[in-house]
Short mmCIF file of C-alpha atoms in Angstrom, two decimals:
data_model
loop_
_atom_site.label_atom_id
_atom_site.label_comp_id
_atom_site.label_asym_id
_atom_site.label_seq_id
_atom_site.Cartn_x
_atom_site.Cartn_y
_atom_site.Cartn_z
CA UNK A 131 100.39 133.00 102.91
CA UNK A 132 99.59 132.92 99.37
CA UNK A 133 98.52 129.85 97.58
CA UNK A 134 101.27 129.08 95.75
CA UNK A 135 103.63 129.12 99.05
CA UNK A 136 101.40 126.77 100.76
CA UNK A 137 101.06 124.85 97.45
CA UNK A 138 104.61 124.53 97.75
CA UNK A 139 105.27 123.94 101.43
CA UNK A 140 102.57 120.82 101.22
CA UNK A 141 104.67 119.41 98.43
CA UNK A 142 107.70 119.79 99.82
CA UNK A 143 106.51 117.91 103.15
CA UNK A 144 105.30 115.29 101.46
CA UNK A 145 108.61 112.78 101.02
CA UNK A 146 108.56 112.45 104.58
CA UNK A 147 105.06 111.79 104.81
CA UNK A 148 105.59 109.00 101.97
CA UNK A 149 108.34 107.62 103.50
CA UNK A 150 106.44 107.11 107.02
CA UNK A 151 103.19 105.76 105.24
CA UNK A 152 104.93 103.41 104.01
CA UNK A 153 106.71 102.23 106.80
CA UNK A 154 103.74 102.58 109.76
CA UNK A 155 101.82 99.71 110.80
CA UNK A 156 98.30 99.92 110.45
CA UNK A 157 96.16 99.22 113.05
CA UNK A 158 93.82 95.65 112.10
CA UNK A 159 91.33 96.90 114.32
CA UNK A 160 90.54 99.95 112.55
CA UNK A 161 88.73 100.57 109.41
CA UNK A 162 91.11 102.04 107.20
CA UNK A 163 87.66 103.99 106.25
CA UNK A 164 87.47 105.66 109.61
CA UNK A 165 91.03 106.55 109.75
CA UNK A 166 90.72 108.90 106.49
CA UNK A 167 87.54 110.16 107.25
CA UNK A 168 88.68 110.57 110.98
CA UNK A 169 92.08 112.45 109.76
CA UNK A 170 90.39 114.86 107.08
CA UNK A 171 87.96 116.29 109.51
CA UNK A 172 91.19 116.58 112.42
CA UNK A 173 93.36 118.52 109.69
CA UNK A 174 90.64 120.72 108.50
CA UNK A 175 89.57 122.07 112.09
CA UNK A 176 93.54 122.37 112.32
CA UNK A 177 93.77 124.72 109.43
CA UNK A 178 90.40 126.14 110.23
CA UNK A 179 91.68 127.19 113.87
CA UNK A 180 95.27 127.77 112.65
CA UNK A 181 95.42 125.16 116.11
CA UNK A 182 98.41 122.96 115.84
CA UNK A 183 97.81 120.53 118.83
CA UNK A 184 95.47 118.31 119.93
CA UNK A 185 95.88 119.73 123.40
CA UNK A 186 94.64 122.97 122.26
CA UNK A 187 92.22 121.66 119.81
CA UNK A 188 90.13 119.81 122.45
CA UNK A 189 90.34 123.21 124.33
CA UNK A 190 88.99 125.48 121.93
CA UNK A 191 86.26 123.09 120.92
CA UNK A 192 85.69 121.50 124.33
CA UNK A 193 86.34 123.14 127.38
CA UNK A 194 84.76 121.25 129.36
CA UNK A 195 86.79 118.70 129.10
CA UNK A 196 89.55 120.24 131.56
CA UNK A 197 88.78 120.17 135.22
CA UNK A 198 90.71 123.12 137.07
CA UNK A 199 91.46 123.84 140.69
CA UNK A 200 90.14 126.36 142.71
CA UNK A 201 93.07 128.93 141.08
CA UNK A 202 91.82 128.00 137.49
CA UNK A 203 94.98 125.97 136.83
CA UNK A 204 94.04 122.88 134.97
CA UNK A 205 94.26 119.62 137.10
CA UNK A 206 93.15 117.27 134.40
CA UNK A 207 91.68 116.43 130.55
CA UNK A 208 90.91 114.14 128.95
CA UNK A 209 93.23 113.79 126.53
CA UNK A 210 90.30 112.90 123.81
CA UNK A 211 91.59 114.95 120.98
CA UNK A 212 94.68 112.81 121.29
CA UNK A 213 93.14 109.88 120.11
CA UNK A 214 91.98 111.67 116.97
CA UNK A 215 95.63 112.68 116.20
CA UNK A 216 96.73 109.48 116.64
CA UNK A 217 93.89 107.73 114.37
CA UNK A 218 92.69 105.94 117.72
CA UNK A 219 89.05 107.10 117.56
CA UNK A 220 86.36 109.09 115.70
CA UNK A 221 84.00 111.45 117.02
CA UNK A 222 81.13 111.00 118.61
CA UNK A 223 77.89 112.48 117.72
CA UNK A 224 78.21 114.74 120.36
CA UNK A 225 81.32 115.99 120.07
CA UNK A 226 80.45 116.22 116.36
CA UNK A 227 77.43 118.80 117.59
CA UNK A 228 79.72 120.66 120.06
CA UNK A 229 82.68 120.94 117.37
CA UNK A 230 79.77 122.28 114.37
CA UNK A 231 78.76 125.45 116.90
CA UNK A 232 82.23 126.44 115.87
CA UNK A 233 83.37 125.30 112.92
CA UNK A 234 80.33 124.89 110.47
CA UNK A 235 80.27 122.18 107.47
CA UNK A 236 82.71 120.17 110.01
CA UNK A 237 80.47 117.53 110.70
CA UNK A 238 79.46 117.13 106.82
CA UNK A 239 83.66 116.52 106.42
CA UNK A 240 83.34 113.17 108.71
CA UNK A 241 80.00 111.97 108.11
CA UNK A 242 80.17 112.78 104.05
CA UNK A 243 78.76 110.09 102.06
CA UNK A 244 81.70 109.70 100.07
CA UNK A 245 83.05 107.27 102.95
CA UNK A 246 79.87 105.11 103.20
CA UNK A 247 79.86 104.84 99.23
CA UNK A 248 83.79 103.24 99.94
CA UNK A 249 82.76 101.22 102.46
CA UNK A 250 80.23 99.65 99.96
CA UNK A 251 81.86 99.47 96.81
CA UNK A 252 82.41 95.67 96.61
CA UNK A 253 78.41 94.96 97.32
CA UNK A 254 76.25 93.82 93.82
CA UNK A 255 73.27 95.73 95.64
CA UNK A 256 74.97 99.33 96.55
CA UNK A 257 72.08 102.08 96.31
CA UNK A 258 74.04 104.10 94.02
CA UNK A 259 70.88 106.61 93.26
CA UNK A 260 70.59 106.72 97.37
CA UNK A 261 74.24 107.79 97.64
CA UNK A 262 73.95 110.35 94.24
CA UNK A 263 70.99 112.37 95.94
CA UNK A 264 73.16 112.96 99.42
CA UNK A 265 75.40 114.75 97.49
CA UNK A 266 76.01 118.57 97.50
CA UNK A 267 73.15 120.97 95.52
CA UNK A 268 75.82 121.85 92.88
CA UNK A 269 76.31 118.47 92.10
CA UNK A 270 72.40 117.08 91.97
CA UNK A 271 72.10 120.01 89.69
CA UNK A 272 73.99 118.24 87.37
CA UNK A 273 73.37 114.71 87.66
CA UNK A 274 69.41 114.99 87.64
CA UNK A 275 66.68 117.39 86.32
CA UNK A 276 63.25 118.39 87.35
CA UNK A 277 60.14 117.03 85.72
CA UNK A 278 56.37 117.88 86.71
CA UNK A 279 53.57 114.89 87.10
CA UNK A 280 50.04 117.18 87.55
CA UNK A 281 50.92 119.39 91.02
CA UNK A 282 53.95 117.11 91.82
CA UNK A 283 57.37 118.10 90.92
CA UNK A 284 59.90 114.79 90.70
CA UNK A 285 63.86 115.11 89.61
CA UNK A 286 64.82 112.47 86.89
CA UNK A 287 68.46 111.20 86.29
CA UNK A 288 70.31 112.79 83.28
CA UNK A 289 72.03 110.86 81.04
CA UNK A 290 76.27 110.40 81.23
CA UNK A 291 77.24 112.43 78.71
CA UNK A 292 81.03 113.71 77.87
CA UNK A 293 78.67 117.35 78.89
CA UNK A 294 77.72 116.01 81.57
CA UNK A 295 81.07 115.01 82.90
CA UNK A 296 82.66 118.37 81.66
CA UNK A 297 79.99 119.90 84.61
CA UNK A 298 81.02 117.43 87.12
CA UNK A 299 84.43 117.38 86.64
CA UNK A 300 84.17 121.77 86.49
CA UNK A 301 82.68 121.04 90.34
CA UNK A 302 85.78 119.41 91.33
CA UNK A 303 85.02 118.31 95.45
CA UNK A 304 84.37 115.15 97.06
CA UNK A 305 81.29 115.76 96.32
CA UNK A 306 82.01 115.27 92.50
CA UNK A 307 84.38 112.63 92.90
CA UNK A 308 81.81 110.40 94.83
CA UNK A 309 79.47 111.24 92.21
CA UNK A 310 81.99 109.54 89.25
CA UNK A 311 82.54 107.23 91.63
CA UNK A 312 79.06 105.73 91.63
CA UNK A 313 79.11 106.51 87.94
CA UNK A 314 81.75 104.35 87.23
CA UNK A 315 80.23 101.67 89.78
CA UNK A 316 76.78 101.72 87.67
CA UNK A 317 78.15 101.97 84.25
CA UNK A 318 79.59 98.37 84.93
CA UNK A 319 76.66 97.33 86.30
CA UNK A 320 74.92 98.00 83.34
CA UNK A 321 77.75 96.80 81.16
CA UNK A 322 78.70 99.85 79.65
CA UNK A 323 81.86 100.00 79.09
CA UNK A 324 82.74 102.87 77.08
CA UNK A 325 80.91 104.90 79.51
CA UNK A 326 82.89 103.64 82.27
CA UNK A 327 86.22 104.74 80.91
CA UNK A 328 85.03 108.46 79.63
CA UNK A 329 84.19 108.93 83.44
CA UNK A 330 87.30 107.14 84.64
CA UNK A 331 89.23 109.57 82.53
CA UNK A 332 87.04 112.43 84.48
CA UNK A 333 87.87 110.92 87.50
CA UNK A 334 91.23 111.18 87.06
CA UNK A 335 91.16 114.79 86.35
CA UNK A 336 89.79 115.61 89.59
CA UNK A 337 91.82 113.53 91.25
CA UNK A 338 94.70 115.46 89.74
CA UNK A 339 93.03 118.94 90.70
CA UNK A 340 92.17 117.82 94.26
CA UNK A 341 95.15 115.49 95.15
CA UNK A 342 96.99 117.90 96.72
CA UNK A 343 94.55 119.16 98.63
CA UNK A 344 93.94 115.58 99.95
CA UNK A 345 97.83 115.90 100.92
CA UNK A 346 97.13 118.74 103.19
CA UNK A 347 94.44 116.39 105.25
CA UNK A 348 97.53 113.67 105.22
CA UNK A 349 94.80 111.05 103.27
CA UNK A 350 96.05 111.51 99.78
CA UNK A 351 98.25 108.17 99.97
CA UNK A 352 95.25 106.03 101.38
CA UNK A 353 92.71 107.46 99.41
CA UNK A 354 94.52 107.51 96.50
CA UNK A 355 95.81 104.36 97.01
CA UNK A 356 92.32 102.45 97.26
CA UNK A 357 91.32 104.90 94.22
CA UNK A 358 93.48 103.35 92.69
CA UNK A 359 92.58 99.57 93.25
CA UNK A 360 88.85 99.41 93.30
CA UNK A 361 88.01 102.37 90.74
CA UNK A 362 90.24 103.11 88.25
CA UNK A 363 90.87 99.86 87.09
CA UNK A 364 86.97 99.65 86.50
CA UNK A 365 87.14 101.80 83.73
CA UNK A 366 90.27 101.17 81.42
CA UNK A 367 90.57 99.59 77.83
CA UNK A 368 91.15 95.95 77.69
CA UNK A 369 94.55 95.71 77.07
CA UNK A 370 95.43 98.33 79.49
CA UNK A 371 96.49 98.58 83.59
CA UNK A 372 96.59 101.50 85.58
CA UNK A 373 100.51 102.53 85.99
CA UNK A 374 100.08 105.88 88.41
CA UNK A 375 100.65 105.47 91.86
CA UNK A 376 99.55 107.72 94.71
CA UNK A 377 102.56 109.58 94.63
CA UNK A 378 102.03 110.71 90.73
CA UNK A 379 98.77 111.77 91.64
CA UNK A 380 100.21 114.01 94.37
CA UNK A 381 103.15 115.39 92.33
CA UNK A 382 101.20 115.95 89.12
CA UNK A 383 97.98 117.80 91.52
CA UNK A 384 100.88 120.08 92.79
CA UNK A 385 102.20 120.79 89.48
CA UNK A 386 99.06 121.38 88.44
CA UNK A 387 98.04 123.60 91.40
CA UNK A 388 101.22 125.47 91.21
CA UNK A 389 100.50 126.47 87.20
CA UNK A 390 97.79 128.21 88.49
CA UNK A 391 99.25 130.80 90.14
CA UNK A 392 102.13 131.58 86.89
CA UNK A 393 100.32 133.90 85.22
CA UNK A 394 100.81 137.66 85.94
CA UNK A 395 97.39 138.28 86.60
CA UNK A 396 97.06 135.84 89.48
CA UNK A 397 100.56 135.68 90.54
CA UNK A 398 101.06 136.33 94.16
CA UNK A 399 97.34 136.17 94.88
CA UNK A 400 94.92 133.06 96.93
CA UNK A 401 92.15 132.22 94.92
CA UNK A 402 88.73 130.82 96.00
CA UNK A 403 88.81 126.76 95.12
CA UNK A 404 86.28 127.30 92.23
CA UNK A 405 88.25 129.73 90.64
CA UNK A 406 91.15 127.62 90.90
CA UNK A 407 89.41 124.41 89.71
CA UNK A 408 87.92 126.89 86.54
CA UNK A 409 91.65 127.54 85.24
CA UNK A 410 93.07 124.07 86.17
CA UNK A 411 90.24 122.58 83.68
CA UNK A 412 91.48 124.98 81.40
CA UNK A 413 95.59 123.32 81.61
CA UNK A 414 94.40 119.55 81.85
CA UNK A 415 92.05 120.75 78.37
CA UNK A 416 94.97 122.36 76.72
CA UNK A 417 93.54 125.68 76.60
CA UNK A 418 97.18 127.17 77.85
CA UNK A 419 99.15 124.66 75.96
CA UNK A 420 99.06 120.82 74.88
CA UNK A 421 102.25 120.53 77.05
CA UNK A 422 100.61 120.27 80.13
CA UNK A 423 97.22 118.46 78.52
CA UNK A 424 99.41 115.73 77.46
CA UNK A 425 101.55 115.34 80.74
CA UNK A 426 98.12 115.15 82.77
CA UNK A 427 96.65 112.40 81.00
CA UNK A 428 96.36 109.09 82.79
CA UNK A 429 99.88 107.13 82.50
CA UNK A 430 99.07 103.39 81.47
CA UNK A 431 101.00 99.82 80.34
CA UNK A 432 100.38 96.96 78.51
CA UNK A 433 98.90 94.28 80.45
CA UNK A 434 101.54 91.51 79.66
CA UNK A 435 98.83 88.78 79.92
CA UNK A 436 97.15 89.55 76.92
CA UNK A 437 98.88 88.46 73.76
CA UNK A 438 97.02 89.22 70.86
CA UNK A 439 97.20 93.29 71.76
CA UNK A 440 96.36 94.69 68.37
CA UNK A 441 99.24 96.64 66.15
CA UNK A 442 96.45 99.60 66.29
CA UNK A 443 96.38 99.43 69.97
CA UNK A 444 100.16 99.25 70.63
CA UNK A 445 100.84 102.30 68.17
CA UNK A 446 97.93 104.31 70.10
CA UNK A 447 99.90 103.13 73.62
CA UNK A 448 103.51 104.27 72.60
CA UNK A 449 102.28 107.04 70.67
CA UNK A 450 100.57 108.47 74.52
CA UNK A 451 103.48 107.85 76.14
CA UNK A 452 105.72 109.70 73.80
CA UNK A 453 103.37 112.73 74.11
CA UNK A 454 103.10 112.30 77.85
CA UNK A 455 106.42 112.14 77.99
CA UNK A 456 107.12 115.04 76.23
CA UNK A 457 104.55 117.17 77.98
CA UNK A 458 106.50 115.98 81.44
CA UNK A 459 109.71 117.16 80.04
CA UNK A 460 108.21 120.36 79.73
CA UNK A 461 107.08 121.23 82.71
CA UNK A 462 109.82 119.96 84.82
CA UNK A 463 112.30 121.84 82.68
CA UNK A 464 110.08 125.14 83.32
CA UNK A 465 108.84 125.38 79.56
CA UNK A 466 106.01 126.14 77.75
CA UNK A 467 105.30 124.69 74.49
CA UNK A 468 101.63 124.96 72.88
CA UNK A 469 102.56 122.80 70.64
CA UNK A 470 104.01 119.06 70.60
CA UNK A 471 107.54 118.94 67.93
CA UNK A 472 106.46 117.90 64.58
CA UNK A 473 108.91 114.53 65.25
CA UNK A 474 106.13 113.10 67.75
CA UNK A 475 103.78 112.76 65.20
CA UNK A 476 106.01 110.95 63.11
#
């Protein structure tokens, strides 16, 4: 199947998915925490195994499991894989060892610090730097650099730089989007503001490159969701709120994913997910058109408890929405315009 056909099916899938997440009950006994991180590693070994059952899930991975009779019928299992299915449970250490024989980099999906760093996020004292150096190579590569002291090598933290976030938004991955994450988290720590919104903006492009990918593990509506309540609104002007809901992040990452795949050159074809996250920065940047740069930005409105919102800042708002508007309008109506009409800037 090529990318753009499973890019597709995903999306399509998804209305019922949103309809049903929004009607389930969630279980108060459960960490909404362990449900994600339970559900991303279950769908990965699922597209890993091309498996589609839990049944034959826990009998790939764990044969054991199934006690036969003498004429190598099966009598009984457990049924364990069930209750990963049916966000019961989360593996166990050693099922975790059994599963990683076969599927390698599994374990890393369910124990990946990006879920301790959320279950953290509300505590003054979160070891941000901690978190930062558990993350992937590719991403300590950009974050910190080497320094020597006599025989003794020691890495030092770089400073948050728009360059900076240009590398870590390039390395789109959880791995990158914990890293903003705690970026964000320390920025308003250290009450720097402006330096929380540049890498709230980041965040939001990976989010947007990665959301639909998040929809094929069935977490994007309760990651996104909490995203979207305890980050985002971190890092947003004063006289802003955060209007995008989980499902805009989901539509405008398949959009986005989709675009890939319309040029000639790369029609038809399933590209490796850095080469995909290399021409996505190039759309989101307007280096194919300021169509789609404008419809990715982040969609905002005015808070309506702040009254003295200044003329400046009101123009700046309407004028966004115009040209995200515009750049929507676009791409749902299959065009491509480099350039916004001259009556936008007016």
């Amino acid at each position: 199947m090529t990318d753009f056909k499973r890019i597709a099916e995903i999306y399509a899938a998804f209305p019922d998915e949103m309809r049903n997440f929004s009607s389930e009950e969630k279980s108060p006994l459960r960490s909404p925490i362990d449900t994600m991180r339970t559900r991303y590693w279950y769908e990965g070994l699922k597209q890993r195994t091309h498996l589609s059952t839990a049944y034959a899930l826990e009998k790939y991975f764990e044969k054991e499991s199934f006690q036969r009779n003498s004429d190598g019928t099966i009598r009984h299992y457990r049924s364990k894989w069930e209750g990963y299915d049916n966000d019961l449970n989360t593996p166990k250490s050693k099922t975790l060892k059994r599963v990683e024989l076969l599927a390698p980099g599994s374990t890393r999906e369910v124990e990946h610090p990006l879920w301790e760093i959320m279950r953290h996020v509300a505590k003054k004292d979160i070891e941000l730097d901690t978190h930062m150096r558990e993350l992937s190579v590719d991403v300590q590569e950009a974050i910190y650099s080497s320094g020597f002291s006599g025989l003794c090598a020691y890495s030092k933290r770089e400073p948050v730089t728009q360059r900076l976030l240009d590398k870590l938004e390039k390395r789109a991955s959880l791995d990158s989007m914990a890293c903003l994450i705690c970026l964000i988290l320390e920025a308003i720590q250290q009450n720097r503001d402006s330096t929380a919104v540049k890498t709230a903006n980041t965040l939001h492009n990976v989010l947007l490159m990665i959301g639909i990918e998040l929809q094929s593990r069935h977490i994007a509506l309760p990651f996104l969701d909490w995203v979207i309540r305890h980050i985002l609104p971190l890092g947003v002007l004063p006289h802003l709120k955060v209007s995008m809901v989980s499902s805009d992040y989901v539509q405008a990452s398949a959009y986005l994913n989709a675009m890939v795949y319309q040029n000639k050159s790369r029609r038809g074809k399933s590209l490796e997910w850095p080469q995909r996250v290399k021409v996505m920065h190039r759309l989101i940047h307007g280096k194919m058109g300021m169509d789609v740069e404008f419809a990715m930005r982040p969609r905002f409105e005015l808070r309506s408890d702040i009254k003295d919102i200044s003329p400046e800042d009101i123009k700046d708002f309407e004028s966004a929405s115009k040209f995200r508007s515009w750049g929507w309008k676009c791409i749902l109506e299959g065009r491509s315009e480099p350039f916004p009409p001259a009556e936008l800037f007016l």
